[in-house]
mmCIF file of C-alpha atoms and ligand atoms in Angstrom:
data_model
loop_
_atom_site.group_PDB
_atom_site.id
_atom_site.type_symbol
_atom_site.label_atom_id
_atom_site.label_comp_id
_atom_site.label_asym_id
_atom_site.label_seq_id
_atom_site.Cartn_x
_atom_site.Cartn_y
_atom_site.Cartn_z
ATOM 1 C CA MET A 1 -7.740 -3.507 25.559
ATOM 2 C CA ALA A 2 -4.022 -4.151 28.490
ATOM 3 C CA LEU A 3 -1.399 -4.933 26.357
ATOM 4 C CA LEU A 4 -0.883 -9.068 26.353
ATOM 5 C CA LEU A 5 2.432 -10.566 25.970
ATOM 6 C CA GLY A 6 2.484 -12.166 22.460
ATOM 7 C CA ASP A 7 0.872 -9.107 20.807
ATOM 8 C CA ILE A 8 1.595 -7.120 18.386
ATOM 9 C CA ALA A 9 2.828 -4.022 19.386
ATOM 10 C CA PRO A 10 1.910 -0.640 18.204
ATOM 11 C CA ASP A 11 2.844 1.740 15.769
ATOM 12 C CA PHE A 12 2.916 4.666 16.855
ATOM 13 C CA GLU A 13 3.917 8.945 15.229
ATOM 14 C CA ALA A 14 5.044 10.938 17.953
ATOM 15 C CA ASP A 15 7.450 14.124 19.030
ATOM 16 C CA THR A 16 10.129 13.637 20.964
ATOM 17 C CA THR A 17 13.299 15.345 22.331
ATOM 18 C CA ILE A 18 14.483 14.151 19.090
ATOM 19 C CA GLY A 19 11.887 15.160 16.493
ATOM 20 C CA ARG A 20 9.149 13.466 15.454
ATOM 21 C CA ILE A 21 9.238 9.416 15.016
ATOM 22 C CA ASN A 22 7.548 6.734 14.176
ATOM 23 C CA PHE A 23 7.643 4.365 16.693
ATOM 24 C CA TYR A 24 8.565 1.425 14.106
ATOM 25 C CA LYS A 25 10.969 3.276 11.756
ATOM 26 C CA TRP A 26 12.849 4.223 15.644
ATOM 27 C CA LEU A 27 13.037 0.474 16.249
ATOM 28 C CA GLY A 28 14.127 -1.393 13.337
ATOM 29 C CA SER A 29 15.771 -4.853 13.309
ATOM 30 C CA SER A 30 16.513 -3.907 16.865
ATOM 31 C CA TRP A 31 14.433 -4.807 20.692
ATOM 32 C CA GLY A 32 12.755 -1.991 22.586
ATOM 33 C CA VAL A 33 12.626 -1.110 25.372
ATOM 34 C CA LEU A 34 9.474 1.044 25.754
ATOM 35 C CA PHE A 35 8.846 3.239 29.507
ATOM 36 C CA SER A 36 6.915 5.489 30.498
ATOM 37 C CA HIS A 37 6.716 7.817 34.362
ATOM 38 C CA PRO A 38 4.524 9.856 35.561
ATOM 39 C CA LYS A 39 4.706 13.515 35.468
ATOM 40 C CA ASP A 40 8.681 15.670 34.802
ATOM 41 C CA TYR A 41 10.766 17.422 37.333
ATOM 42 C CA THR A 42 9.205 15.111 40.402
ATOM 43 C CA PRO A 43 11.936 13.299 42.322
ATOM 44 C CA VAL A 44 11.753 9.358 41.466
ATOM 45 C CA CYS A 45 11.591 9.668 37.810
ATOM 46 C CA THR A 46 14.841 11.942 37.831
ATOM 47 C CA THR A 47 16.701 9.019 39.578
ATOM 48 C CA GLU A 48 15.144 6.557 36.977
ATOM 49 C CA LEU A 49 16.242 8.702 34.298
ATOM 50 C CA GLY A 50 19.703 9.146 35.226
ATOM 51 C CA GLU A 51 19.671 4.761 36.154
ATOM 52 C CA THR A 52 18.334 4.545 32.922
ATOM 53 C CA ALA A 53 21.193 6.900 31.102
ATOM 54 C CA LYS A 54 23.579 4.833 33.217
ATOM 55 C CA LEU A 55 22.779 1.620 31.510
ATOM 56 C CA LYS A 56 21.977 2.323 27.966
ATOM 57 C CA HIS A 57 25.047 1.039 26.901
ATOM 58 C CA GLU A 58 24.685 -2.687 28.287
ATOM 59 C CA PHE A 59 20.952 -1.708 26.389
ATOM 60 C CA GLU A 60 22.908 -1.661 23.277
ATOM 61 C CA LYS A 61 25.202 -4.836 23.988
ATOM 62 C CA ARG A 62 21.698 -6.374 24.184
ATOM 63 C CA GLY A 63 21.208 -4.475 21.018
ATOM 64 C CA VAL A 64 17.764 -2.777 23.299
ATOM 65 C CA LYS A 65 16.868 0.719 22.185
ATOM 66 C CA ILE A 66 15.468 2.069 24.719
ATOM 67 C CA ILE A 67 12.706 4.947 25.108
ATOM 68 C CA GLY A 68 11.170 6.726 27.493
ATOM 69 C CA LEU A 69 7.539 8.981 27.349
ATOM 70 C CA SER A 70 5.561 10.514 29.646
ATOM 71 C CA VAL A 71 2.498 13.237 28.719
ATOM 72 C CA ASP A 72 4.358 16.208 28.950
ATOM 73 C CA SER A 73 5.960 19.135 25.913
ATOM 74 C CA VAL A 74 9.561 17.760 24.557
ATOM 75 C CA GLN A 75 10.276 21.731 25.891
ATOM 76 C CA ASP A 76 9.375 20.340 29.672
ATOM 77 C CA HIS A 77 11.421 16.836 28.256
ATOM 78 C CA GLN A 78 14.247 18.777 27.371
ATOM 79 C CA GLY A 79 15.029 20.940 30.460
ATOM 80 C CA TRP A 80 14.699 18.422 32.246
ATOM 81 C CA LYS A 81 17.222 16.929 30.772
ATOM 82 C CA SER A 82 19.342 19.117 32.339
ATOM 83 C CA ASP A 83 17.629 18.732 35.990
ATOM 84 C CA ILE A 84 19.116 15.274 35.186
ATOM 85 C CA GLU A 85 22.488 15.585 33.978
ATOM 86 C CA GLN A 86 22.903 17.779 36.690
ATOM 87 C CA THR A 87 21.759 15.795 40.122
ATOM 88 C CA GLN A 88 22.381 12.800 38.343
ATOM 89 C CA GLY A 89 26.050 13.143 36.886
ATOM 90 C CA THR A 90 24.931 11.729 33.461
ATOM 91 C CA LYS A 91 23.482 12.675 29.943
ATOM 92 C CA VAL A 92 20.323 11.395 28.796
ATOM 93 C CA ASP A 93 21.401 10.470 25.396
ATOM 94 C CA PHE A 94 17.898 7.970 24.859
ATOM 95 C CA PRO A 95 14.371 9.856 22.766
ATOM 96 C CA MET A 96 11.435 11.095 25.347
ATOM 97 C CA ILE A 97 8.264 10.738 23.998
ATOM 98 C CA ALA A 98 6.098 14.221 24.864
ATOM 99 C CA ASP A 99 2.676 12.830 25.133
ATOM 100 C CA PRO A 100 0.299 15.251 26.287
ATOM 101 C CA ASP A 101 -2.837 14.245 24.433
ATOM 102 C CA MET A 102 -2.138 10.889 25.563
ATOM 103 C CA LYS A 103 -2.480 9.109 22.546
ATOM 104 C CA VAL A 104 0.552 5.943 22.846
ATOM 105 C CA ALA A 105 -0.662 6.075 26.862
ATOM 106 C CA ASN A 106 -3.517 4.796 26.029
ATOM 107 C CA LEU A 107 -2.580 2.794 22.949
ATOM 108 C CA TYR A 108 -0.640 1.023 25.163
ATOM 109 C CA GLY A 109 -2.516 1.257 28.326
ATOM 110 C CA MET A 110 -0.534 2.996 30.230
ATOM 111 C CA ILE A 111 -3.252 5.081 31.869
ATOM 112 C CA HIS A 112 -4.893 3.487 34.977
ATOM 113 C CA PRO A 113 -7.859 5.819 35.904
ATOM 114 C CA ASN A 114 -8.135 4.355 39.327
ATOM 115 C CA ALA A 115 -4.751 4.595 40.004
ATOM 116 C CA SER A 116 -5.377 8.161 37.708
ATOM 117 C CA ASP A 117 -6.737 9.959 35.274
ATOM 118 C CA ARG A 118 -3.446 12.198 34.389
ATOM 119 C CA PHE A 119 0.011 10.612 34.591
ATOM 120 C CA THR A 120 1.109 7.297 33.235
ATOM 121 C CA VAL A 121 2.041 4.721 35.316
ATOM 122 C CA ARG A 122 4.798 3.535 35.739
ATOM 123 C CA SER A 123 4.687 1.224 32.139
ATOM 124 C CA VAL A 124 7.977 -0.802 30.700
ATOM 125 C CA PHE A 125 7.270 -2.826 27.650
ATOM 126 C CA VAL A 126 10.196 -4.707 26.235
ATOM 127 C CA ILE A 127 8.989 -5.293 22.487
ATOM 128 C CA ASP A 128 11.299 -8.003 20.472
ATOM 129 C CA PRO A 129 12.813 -7.697 17.116
ATOM 130 C CA ASN A 130 9.847 -9.045 15.591
ATOM 131 C CA LYS A 131 7.382 -6.228 17.430
ATOM 132 C CA LYS A 132 5.807 -8.786 19.324
ATOM 133 C CA VAL A 133 5.617 -7.894 23.121
ATOM 134 C CA ARG A 134 8.027 -10.270 25.216
ATOM 135 C CA LEU A 135 7.737 -8.202 29.293
ATOM 136 C CA THR A 136 5.157 -6.008 31.032
ATOM 137 C CA LEU A 137 5.604 -4.656 34.545
ATOM 138 C CA SER A 138 3.123 -1.595 35.783
ATOM 139 C CA TYR A 139 4.136 0.117 39.045
ATOM 140 C CA PRO A 140 3.078 2.700 40.968
ATOM 141 C CA ALA A 141 3.548 6.719 40.636
ATOM 142 C CA SER A 142 5.442 6.084 43.919
ATOM 143 C CA ALA A 143 8.107 2.824 43.127
ATOM 144 C CA GLY A 144 10.409 3.236 41.117
ATOM 145 C CA ARG A 145 11.552 0.600 39.260
ATOM 146 C CA ASN A 146 15.017 -1.665 39.162
ATOM 147 C CA PHE A 147 16.746 -1.591 36.164
ATOM 148 C CA GLN A 148 19.181 -4.555 36.420
ATOM 149 C CA GLU A 149 15.709 -7.034 36.552
ATOM 150 C CA ILE A 150 14.946 -5.483 32.547
ATOM 151 C CA LEU A 151 18.013 -6.897 32.339
ATOM 152 C CA ARG A 152 17.723 -9.418 33.601
ATOM 153 C CA THR A 153 14.863 -10.203 32.153
ATOM 154 C CA ILE A 154 16.247 -9.413 28.535
ATOM 155 C CA ASP A 155 19.028 -11.625 28.907
ATOM 156 C CA SER A 156 16.464 -14.711 29.671
ATOM 157 C CA LEU A 157 14.121 -14.208 26.368
ATOM 158 C CA GLN A 158 17.399 -13.807 24.367
ATOM 159 C CA LEU A 159 18.884 -16.801 26.350
ATOM 160 C CA THR A 160 15.224 -18.524 25.593
ATOM 161 C CA ASP A 161 15.277 -17.007 21.774
ATOM 162 C CA LYS A 162 18.732 -18.721 20.358
ATOM 163 C CA TYR A 163 19.268 -21.589 22.874
ATOM 164 C CA LYS A 164 15.571 -23.254 24.223
ATOM 165 C CA VAL A 165 16.793 -22.899 28.164
ATOM 166 C CA ALA A 166 14.644 -20.785 30.363
ATOM 167 C CA THR A 167 15.627 -19.336 33.612
ATOM 168 C CA PRO A 168 15.591 -20.578 37.175
ATOM 169 C CA VAL A 169 14.312 -18.285 40.207
ATOM 170 C CA ASN A 170 16.346 -15.992 41.081
ATOM 171 C CA TRP A 171 18.456 -16.547 38.623
ATOM 172 C CA LYS A 172 21.396 -14.614 36.805
ATOM 173 C CA GLU A 173 23.726 -14.230 33.900
ATOM 174 C CA GLY A 174 26.492 -16.925 34.005
ATOM 175 C CA GLU A 175 24.193 -19.703 36.000
ATOM 176 C CA ASP A 176 22.774 -22.736 35.536
ATOM 177 C CA VAL A 177 19.762 -22.326 33.213
ATOM 178 C CA ILE A 178 16.837 -25.178 32.775
ATOM 179 C CA ILE A 179 16.114 -26.708 28.992
ATOM 180 C CA VAL A 180 12.838 -25.617 27.943
ATOM 181 C CA PRO A 181 9.713 -28.672 28.597
ATOM 182 C CA SER A 182 9.372 -28.922 24.862
ATOM 183 C CA VAL A 183 12.748 -30.368 24.029
ATOM 184 C CA SER A 184 12.722 -33.946 24.053
ATOM 185 C CA ASN A 185 15.363 -35.663 25.496
ATOM 186 C CA GLU A 186 16.582 -37.235 21.984
ATOM 187 C CA GLU A 187 16.683 -33.593 21.579
ATOM 188 C CA ALA A 188 17.977 -31.724 24.016
ATOM 189 C CA LYS A 189 21.267 -34.708 23.415
ATOM 190 C CA LYS A 190 21.762 -32.780 19.781
ATOM 191 C CA LEU A 191 21.187 -29.220 22.187
ATOM 192 C CA PHE A 192 23.849 -29.864 25.040
ATOM 193 C CA PRO A 193 25.637 -32.932 23.689
ATOM 194 C CA SER A 194 27.925 -32.080 27.570
ATOM 195 C CA GLY A 195 24.572 -33.539 29.113
ATOM 196 C CA TRP A 196 22.208 -32.353 31.953
ATOM 197 C CA LYS A 197 21.373 -33.204 34.708
ATOM 198 C CA GLU A 198 18.099 -34.766 35.785
ATOM 199 C CA VAL A 199 16.099 -33.726 39.311
ATOM 200 C CA LYS A 200 13.479 -34.494 37.694
ATOM 201 C CA PRO A 201 12.181 -35.165 34.131
ATOM 202 C CA TYR A 202 9.909 -32.485 33.226
ATOM 203 C CA LEU A 203 13.335 -30.222 35.713
ATOM 204 C CA ARG A 204 16.557 -30.656 33.640
ATOM 205 C CA ILE A 205 19.540 -28.432 34.449
ATOM 206 C CA VAL A 206 22.130 -27.263 32.310
ATOM 207 C CA ARG A 207 24.655 -24.768 32.256
ATOM 208 C CA GLN A 208 24.290 -21.855 30.539
ATOM 209 C CA PRO A 209 25.283 -22.198 26.946
ATOM 210 C CA ARG A 210 27.203 -19.004 25.017
ATOM 211 C CA GLY A 211 28.209 -17.998 21.834
HETATM 212 C C1 BEZ B 1 7.575 11.013 41.473
HETATM 213 O O1 BEZ B 1 8.544 10.822 40.105
HETATM 214 O O2 BEZ B 1 8.144 11.080 42.219
HETATM 215 C C2 BEZ B 1 6.773 10.328 41.640
HETATM 216 C C3 BEZ B 1 5.867 10.851 40.508
HETATM 217 C C4 BEZ B 1 4.889 11.004 40.541
HETATM 218 C C5 BEZ B 1 4.170 10.836 42.000
HETATM 219 C C6 BEZ B 1 4.231 10.386 42.618
HETATM 220 C C7 BEZ B 1 5.904 10.312 42.073
#
């Protein structure tokens, strides 16, 4: 069964590059990004891991911990990390799960048998502090993901949780947002005292709240 948005992310224990972890304990009260890559020592994965390492501070700013996974061993992960450091000019200082028996991969539906029954696809799970799955992505092995888009979606989710706003197509941090439909105009007056632009009763545009 695939994990769906709103489901509780399953807990697990696994060996990683920082030792054996319990996933929930490692997450604590943070948001989390759990992402898989098909194979160590492969070109696309090398660029992805380098980019994620470079963006670690951006995830941290948002209270998000990141953790990678593939079906390779801890020893392979450790060796490959040196290659990433050398070729991508960055240190990989977030944990990588070794999942050679595919226990976590199967738990999270990262194996898509008709794509490959030996390797994980490029999955992403964004998990909130209540351990709810808030975003899932499945990319093919040949297409590197856009980690700016993952950050952008986390910004959107965190805004929605805090201010009852949604984000329009192609929204970027700092641009106008939309009052969620479940907020009445009465409530909106209290939440957005500076007002909003009503394009349609269901499309109410407001400046991005801050603070
Ligand atoms: C890669 O990371 O380059 C890759 C991995 C598996 C299949 C194709 C490409």
